[in-house]
Tab-separated table of N, CA and C in Angstrom:
chain	number	residue	atom	x	y	z
A	7	MET	N	4.315	-3.685	-54.671
A	7	MET	CA	3.048	-3.242	-54.129
A	7	MET	C	2.183	-4.440	-53.732
A	8	ARG	N	2.268	-5.502	-54.526
A	8	ARG	CA	1.479	-6.695	-54.245
A	8	ARG	C	1.951	-7.358	-52.952
A	9	LYS	N	3.259	-7.376	-52.725
A	9	LYS	CA	3.794	-7.967	-51.505
A	9	LYS	C	3.349	-7.179	-50.277
A	10	LEU	N	3.285	-5.876	-50.417
A	10	LEU	CA	2.857	-5.034	-49.311
A	10	LEU	C	1.409	-5.327	-48.922
A	11	SER	N	0.537	-5.508	-49.891
A	11	SER	CA	-0.862	-5.806	-49.595
A	11	SER	C	-1.004	-7.202	-48.985
A	12	LEU	N	-0.185	-8.155	-49.407
A	12	LEU	CA	-0.230	-9.493	-48.815
A	12	LEU	C	0.238	-9.466	-47.359
A	13	VAL	N	1.253	-8.697	-47.088
A	13	VAL	CA	1.743	-8.561	-45.713
A	13	VAL	C	0.673	-7.894	-44.845
A	14	PHE	N	0.017	-6.900	-45.383
A	14	PHE	CA	-1.046	-6.206	-44.649
A	14	PHE	C	-2.208	-7.151	-44.345
A	15	VAL	N	-2.639	-7.943	-45.300
A	15	VAL	CA	-3.734	-8.897	-45.098
A	15	VAL	C	-3.335	-9.949	-44.068
A	16	ALA	N	-2.096	-10.434	-44.131
A	16	ALA	CA	-1.634	-11.431	-43.169
A	16	ALA	C	-1.612	-10.855	-41.755
A	17	ALA	N	-1.172	-9.612	-41.624
A	17	ALA	CA	-1.138	-8.965	-40.313
A	17	ALA	C	-2.551	-8.789	-39.764
A	18	MET	N	-3.485	-8.428	-40.606
A	18	MET	CA	-4.879	-8.261	-40.169
A	18	MET	C	-5.469	-9.594	-39.720
A	19	LEU	N	-5.177	-10.666	-40.428
A	19	LEU	CA	-5.679	-11.989	-40.037
A	19	LEU	C	-5.109	-12.422	-38.690
A	20	LEU	N	-3.833	-12.178	-38.465
A	20	LEU	CA	-3.227	-12.529	-37.190
A	20	LEU	C	-3.817	-11.701	-36.048
A	21	ALA	N	-4.010	-10.420	-36.282
A	21	ALA	CA	-4.581	-9.551	-35.257
A	21	ALA	C	-6.013	-9.960	-34.935
A	22	THR	N	-6.793	-10.278	-35.935
A	22	THR	CA	-8.175	-10.708	-35.725
A	22	THR	C	-8.214	-12.032	-34.981
A	23	GLY	N	-7.335	-12.924	-35.321
A	23	GLY	CA	-7.272	-14.214	-34.634
A	23	GLY	C	-6.930	-14.056	-33.168
A	24	ASN	N	-6.026	-13.143	-32.848
A	24	ASN	CA	-5.666	-12.904	-31.451
A	24	ASN	C	-6.814	-12.301	-30.659
A	25	VAL	N	-7.551	-11.412	-31.269
A	25	VAL	CA	-8.683	-10.782	-30.586
A	25	VAL	C	-9.782	-11.803	-30.326
A	26	LEU	N	-10.075	-12.628	-31.301
A	26	LEU	CA	-11.132	-13.613	-31.142
A	26	LEU	C	-10.734	-14.760	-30.228
A	27	ALA	N	-9.454	-14.971	-30.015
A	27	ALA	CA	-8.988	-16.056	-29.166
A	27	ALA	C	-9.107	-15.732	-27.680
A	28	ASN	N	-9.332	-14.475	-27.323
A	28	ASN	CA	-9.454	-14.108	-25.915
A	28	ASN	C	-10.676	-14.766	-25.313
A	29	ASP	N	-10.510	-15.280	-24.102
A	29	ASP	CA	-11.605	-15.917	-23.389
A	29	ASP	C	-12.349	-14.845	-22.601
A	30	THR	N	-13.582	-14.586	-22.955
A	30	THR	CA	-14.353	-13.558	-22.262
A	30	THR	C	-15.546	-14.196	-21.581
A	31	ASP	N	-15.778	-13.776	-20.345
A	31	ASP	CA	-16.950	-14.224	-19.605
A	31	ASP	C	-18.082	-13.251	-19.840
A	32	GLY	N	-19.300	-13.764	-19.837
A	32	GLY	CA	-20.461	-12.908	-20.030
A	32	GLY	C	-20.825	-12.144	-18.777
A	33	VAL	N	-20.332	-12.577	-17.613
A	33	VAL	CA	-20.668	-11.935	-16.350
A	33	VAL	C	-19.515	-11.046	-15.916
A	34	GLU	N	-19.827	-9.794	-15.646
A	34	GLU	CA	-18.804	-8.871	-15.167
A	34	GLU	C	-18.601	-9.110	-13.671
A	35	PRO	N	-17.366	-9.281	-13.235
A	35	PRO	CA	-17.130	-9.537	-11.811
A	35	PRO	C	-17.535	-8.369	-10.917
A	36	THR	N	-17.453	-7.137	-11.415
A	36	THR	CA	-17.819	-6.000	-10.580
A	36	THR	C	-19.322	-5.957	-10.325
A	37	LYS	N	-20.132	-6.339	-11.301
A	37	LYS	CA	-21.581	-6.375	-11.087
A	37	LYS	C	-21.940	-7.469	-10.089
A	38	ASN	N	-21.285	-8.615	-10.206
A	38	ASN	CA	-21.515	-9.715	-9.283
A	38	ASN	C	-21.116	-9.299	-7.866
A	39	LEU	N	-20.005	-8.615	-7.747
A	39	LEU	CA	-19.525	-8.141	-6.453
A	39	LEU	C	-20.485	-7.115	-5.863
A	40	SER	N	-20.986	-6.232	-6.695
A	40	SER	CA	-21.935	-5.216	-6.241
A	40	SER	C	-23.227	-5.849	-5.722
A	41	LYS	N	-23.703	-6.881	-6.395
A	41	LYS	CA	-24.911	-7.579	-5.940
A	41	LYS	C	-24.687	-8.248	-4.595
A	42	GLN	N	-23.513	-8.842	-4.402
A	42	GLN	CA	-23.214	-9.498	-3.131
A	42	GLN	C	-23.126	-8.492	-1.994
A	43	ILE	N	-22.544	-7.324	-2.266
A	43	ILE	CA	-22.465	-6.279	-1.244
A	43	ILE	C	-23.851	-5.762	-0.899
A	44	SER	N	-24.687	-5.587	-1.901
A	44	SER	CA	-26.056	-5.136	-1.673
A	44	SER	C	-26.808	-6.123	-0.786
A	45	LYS	N	-26.592	-7.397	-1.017
A	45	LYS	CA	-27.249	-8.431	-0.213
A	45	LYS	C	-26.762	-8.394	1.233
A	46	MET	N	-25.468	-8.135	1.435
A	46	MET	CA	-24.911	-8.061	2.787
A	46	MET	C	-25.457	-6.876	3.569
A	47	LEU	N	-25.748	-5.787	2.858
A	47	LEU	CA	-26.211	-4.565	3.524
A	47	LEU	C	-27.726	-4.426	3.543
A	48	SER	N	-28.442	-5.364	2.951
A	48	SER	CA	-29.894	-5.200	2.812
A	48	SER	C	-30.633	-5.268	4.146
A	49	ASP	N	-30.220	-6.106	5.047
A	49	ASP	CA	-30.892	-6.241	6.336
A	49	ASP	C	-30.276	-5.254	7.311
A	50	ASN	N	-30.872	-4.058	7.407
A	50	ASN	CA	-30.295	-3.017	8.260
A	50	ASN	C	-31.267	-2.616	9.355
A	51	TYR	N	-30.767	-1.877	10.320
A	51	TYR	CA	-31.543	-1.474	11.492
A	51	TYR	C	-31.818	0.025	11.540
A	52	PHE	N	-31.699	0.704	10.426
A	52	PHE	CA	-31.923	2.142	10.405
A	52	PHE	C	-33.414	2.446	10.388
A	53	SER	N	-33.802	3.495	11.090
A	53	SER	CA	-35.216	3.855	11.210
A	53	SER	C	-35.629	4.808	10.093
A	54	ASP	N	-36.902	5.158	10.082
A	54	ASP	CA	-37.421	6.084	9.080
A	54	ASP	C	-36.835	7.487	9.241
A	55	GLU	N	-36.388	7.821	10.448
A	55	GLU	CA	-35.793	9.141	10.688
A	55	GLU	C	-34.463	9.290	9.945
A	56	GLN	N	-33.798	8.184	9.728
A	56	GLN	CA	-32.503	8.202	9.052
A	56	GLN	C	-32.691	7.742	7.612
A	57	ASN	N	-33.484	8.470	6.873
A	57	ASN	CA	-33.832	8.103	5.502
A	57	ASN	C	-32.764	8.591	4.527
A	58	ASP	N	-32.483	7.794	3.535
A	58	ASP	CA	-31.544	8.125	2.458
A	58	ASP	C	-30.141	8.481	2.955
A	59	LEU	N	-29.513	7.546	3.619
A	59	LEU	CA	-28.118	7.712	4.014
A	59	LEU	C	-27.243	7.231	2.866
A	60	THR	N	-26.204	7.988	2.559
A	60	THR	CA	-25.332	7.610	1.454
A	60	THR	C	-23.882	7.558	1.929
A	61	ALA	N	-23.101	6.743	1.214
A	61	ALA	CA	-21.676	6.612	1.520
A	61	ALA	C	-20.939	6.146	0.283
A	62	GLN	N	-19.662	6.434	0.240
A	62	GLN	CA	-18.756	5.921	-0.784
A	62	GLN	C	-17.807	4.966	-0.069
A	63	VAL	N	-17.853	3.704	-0.445
A	63	VAL	CA	-17.043	2.691	0.213
A	63	VAL	C	-15.886	2.313	-0.706
A	64	ARG	N	-14.660	2.470	-0.203
A	64	ARG	CA	-13.458	2.057	-0.937
A	64	ARG	C	-12.932	0.799	-0.267
A	65	PHE	N	-12.689	-0.223	-1.081
A	65	PHE	CA	-12.209	-1.480	-0.532
A	65	PHE	C	-11.340	-2.194	-1.550
A	66	THR	N	-10.712	-3.240	-1.085
A	66	THR	CA	-9.914	-4.105	-1.934
A	66	THR	C	-10.225	-5.548	-1.550
A	67	LEU	N	-9.769	-6.471	-2.354
A	67	LEU	CA	-9.958	-7.892	-2.055
A	67	LEU	C	-8.603	-8.500	-1.721
A	68	ASN	N	-8.567	-9.347	-0.699
A	68	ASN	CA	-7.309	-10.019	-0.375
A	68	ASN	C	-7.239	-11.371	-1.092
A	69	SER	N	-6.177	-12.120	-0.848
A	69	SER	CA	-5.958	-13.378	-1.570
A	69	SER	C	-6.970	-14.453	-1.201
A	70	ASP	N	-7.655	-14.299	-0.064
A	70	ASP	CA	-8.666	-15.274	0.352
A	70	ASP	C	-10.057	-14.943	-0.172
A	71	GLY	N	-10.178	-13.886	-0.959
A	71	GLY	CA	-11.474	-13.476	-1.492
A	71	GLY	C	-12.307	-12.725	-0.485
A	72	GLU	N	-11.665	-12.072	0.467
A	72	GLU	CA	-12.363	-11.312	1.488
A	72	GLU	C	-12.277	-9.821	1.187
A	73	ILE	N	-13.333	-9.101	1.532
A	73	ILE	CA	-13.367	-7.649	1.361
A	73	ILE	C	-12.583	-7.004	2.495
A	74	VAL	N	-11.696	-6.093	2.156
A	74	VAL	CA	-10.964	-5.308	3.156
A	74	VAL	C	-11.367	-3.853	2.945
A	75	VAL	N	-12.182	-3.324	3.848
A	75	VAL	CA	-12.683	-1.955	3.735
A	75	VAL	C	-11.555	-0.986	4.068
A	76	LEU	N	-11.283	-0.088	3.139
A	76	LEU	CA	-10.235	0.911	3.336
A	76	LEU	C	-10.788	2.203	3.912
A	77	SER	N	-11.919	2.661	3.367
A	77	SER	CA	-12.530	3.880	3.885
A	77	SER	C	-14.012	3.906	3.551
A	78	VAL	N	-14.754	4.616	4.392
A	78	VAL	CA	-16.185	4.843	4.179
A	78	VAL	C	-16.400	6.341	4.314
A	79	GLU	N	-16.709	6.993	3.195
A	79	GLU	CA	-16.918	8.441	3.207
A	79	GLU	C	-18.407	8.730	3.358
A	80	THR	N	-18.788	9.183	4.542
A	80	THR	CA	-20.183	9.510	4.829
A	80	THR	C	-20.227	10.513	5.973
A	81	GLU	N	-21.364	11.176	6.121
A	81	GLU	CA	-21.540	12.121	7.214
A	81	GLU	C	-22.017	11.421	8.482
A	82	SER	N	-22.546	10.220	8.350
A	82	SER	CA	-23.097	9.490	9.483
A	82	SER	C	-22.080	8.481	10.018
A	83	SER	N	-21.667	8.670	11.252
A	83	SER	CA	-20.728	7.720	11.857
A	83	SER	C	-21.403	6.380	12.117
A	84	ARG	N	-22.694	6.407	12.331
A	84	ARG	CA	-23.448	5.167	12.538
A	84	ARG	C	-23.461	4.321	11.263
A	85	LEU	N	-23.639	4.969	10.106
A	85	LEU	CA	-23.605	4.267	8.834
A	85	LEU	C	-22.210	3.727	8.558
A	86	GLU	N	-21.199	4.494	8.891
A	86	GLU	CA	-19.822	4.050	8.690
A	86	GLU	C	-19.537	2.774	9.482
A	87	GLY	N	-19.945	2.746	10.736
A	87	GLY	CA	-19.760	1.555	11.563
A	87	GLY	C	-20.541	0.369	11.044
A	88	PHE	N	-21.754	0.631	10.573
A	88	PHE	CA	-22.596	-0.436	10.031
A	88	PHE	C	-21.958	-1.072	8.800
A	89	VAL	N	-21.489	-0.238	7.877
A	89	VAL	CA	-20.886	-0.740	6.638
A	89	VAL	C	-19.612	-1.514	6.942
A	90	LYS	N	-18.783	-0.981	7.825
A	90	LYS	CA	-17.535	-1.669	8.170
A	90	LYS	C	-17.810	-3.013	8.839
A	91	SER	N	-18.777	-3.060	9.729
A	91	SER	CA	-19.054	-4.318	10.428
A	91	SER	C	-19.659	-5.368	9.499
A	92	ARG	N	-20.427	-4.931	8.516
A	92	ARG	CA	-21.063	-5.886	7.601
A	92	ARG	C	-20.150	-6.360	6.483
A	93	LEU	N	-19.174	-5.542	6.085
A	93	LEU	CA	-18.367	-5.875	4.917
A	93	LEU	C	-16.945	-6.317	5.230
A	94	ASN	N	-16.335	-5.763	6.271
A	94	ASN	CA	-14.919	-5.994	6.508
A	94	ASN	C	-14.631	-7.470	6.781
A	95	TYR	N	-13.738	-8.036	5.987
A	95	TYR	CA	-13.283	-9.422	6.057
A	95	TYR	C	-14.403	-10.438	5.848
A	96	LYS	N	-15.410	-10.061	5.075
A	96	LYS	CA	-16.449	-11.008	4.666
A	96	LYS	C	-16.054	-11.594	3.320
A	97	LYS	N	-16.214	-12.880	3.188
A	97	LYS	CA	-15.823	-13.584	1.971
A	97	LYS	C	-16.877	-13.379	0.885
A	98	VAL	N	-16.398	-13.121	-0.335
A	98	VAL	CA	-17.279	-12.968	-1.483
A	98	VAL	C	-16.897	-14.007	-2.533
A	99	ASP	N	-17.844	-14.337	-3.368
A	99	ASP	CA	-17.626	-15.342	-4.400
A	99	ASP	C	-17.379	-14.642	-5.725
A	100	VAL	N	-16.118	-14.467	-6.063
A	100	VAL	CA	-15.729	-13.847	-7.323
A	100	VAL	C	-14.762	-14.804	-8.008
A	101	SER	N	-15.065	-15.147	-9.249
A	101	SER	CA	-14.238	-16.135	-9.951
A	101	SER	C	-12.850	-15.608	-10.273
A	102	THR	N	-12.756	-14.354	-10.663
A	102	THR	CA	-11.455	-13.769	-10.990
A	102	THR	C	-11.130	-12.692	-9.973
A	103	ILE	N	-10.407	-13.068	-8.949
A	103	ILE	CA	-10.047	-12.134	-7.891
A	103	ILE	C	-8.801	-11.369	-8.310
A	104	GLU	N	-8.909	-10.072	-8.283
A	104	GLU	CA	-7.763	-9.213	-8.556
A	104	GLU	C	-7.305	-8.641	-7.222
A	105	GLU	N	-6.378	-9.331	-6.603
A	105	GLU	CA	-5.887	-8.934	-5.291
A	105	GLU	C	-5.196	-7.577	-5.369
A	106	GLY	N	-5.584	-6.681	-4.454
A	106	GLY	CA	-4.965	-5.375	-4.389
A	106	GLY	C	-5.631	-4.303	-5.235
A	107	LYS	N	-6.539	-4.667	-6.111
A	107	LYS	CA	-7.229	-3.667	-6.932
A	107	LYS	C	-8.211	-2.899	-6.060
A	108	LEU	N	-8.231	-1.575	-6.221
A	108	LEU	CA	-9.133	-0.739	-5.438
A	108	LEU	C	-10.494	-0.658	-6.109
A	109	TYR	N	-11.530	-0.826	-5.322
A	109	TYR	CA	-12.905	-0.709	-5.800
A	109	TYR	C	-13.591	0.389	-5.004
A	110	THR	N	-14.482	1.119	-5.658
A	110	THR	CA	-15.306	2.121	-4.990
A	110	THR	C	-16.768	1.821	-5.326
A	111	VAL	N	-17.567	1.677	-4.283
A	111	VAL	CA	-18.984	1.355	-4.469
A	111	VAL	C	-19.812	2.397	-3.745
A	112	PRO	N	-20.769	3.018	-4.433
A	112	PRO	CA	-21.687	3.912	-3.731
A	112	PRO	C	-22.729	3.094	-2.997
A	113	VAL	N	-23.014	3.480	-1.762
A	113	VAL	CA	-23.991	2.773	-0.937
A	113	VAL	C	-25.065	3.754	-0.541
A	114	ARG	N	-26.309	3.320	-0.676
A	114	ARG	CA	-27.446	4.154	-0.259
A	114	ARG	C	-28.379	3.287	0.573
A	115	ILE	N	-28.627	3.715	1.798
A	115	ILE	CA	-29.511	2.994	2.697
A	115	ILE	C	-30.783	3.816	2.827
A	116	SER	N	-31.901	3.226	2.489
A	116	SER	CA	-33.185	3.910	2.661
A	116	SER	C	-34.082	3.006	3.495
A	117	ALA	N	-34.660	3.588	4.529
A	117	ALA	CA	-35.481	2.810	5.459
A	117	ALA	C	-36.864	2.587	4.915
């Protein structure tokens, strides 16, 4: 019984050591990416008549750190063109690029 408890304690110490050894950054890459996208879309030409336009943007990142827009789900074709022209193949600064991972970002444009 004593050997079993020693083995259990040793296993717990090894597991704890592995968890604490992971290198974690305090900044989430998705939040950083979202801020950069918001900055790219902030200067828009929509009027007060087109208030509160929304879209769901699906994109991925390529090996060069560029956004590749896959789809823009919205009712406004003008908003779709605007989002694609502002985001497609624009370089973003992300330290850990996960090439091929799909991202979905909600976009809301208010004049």
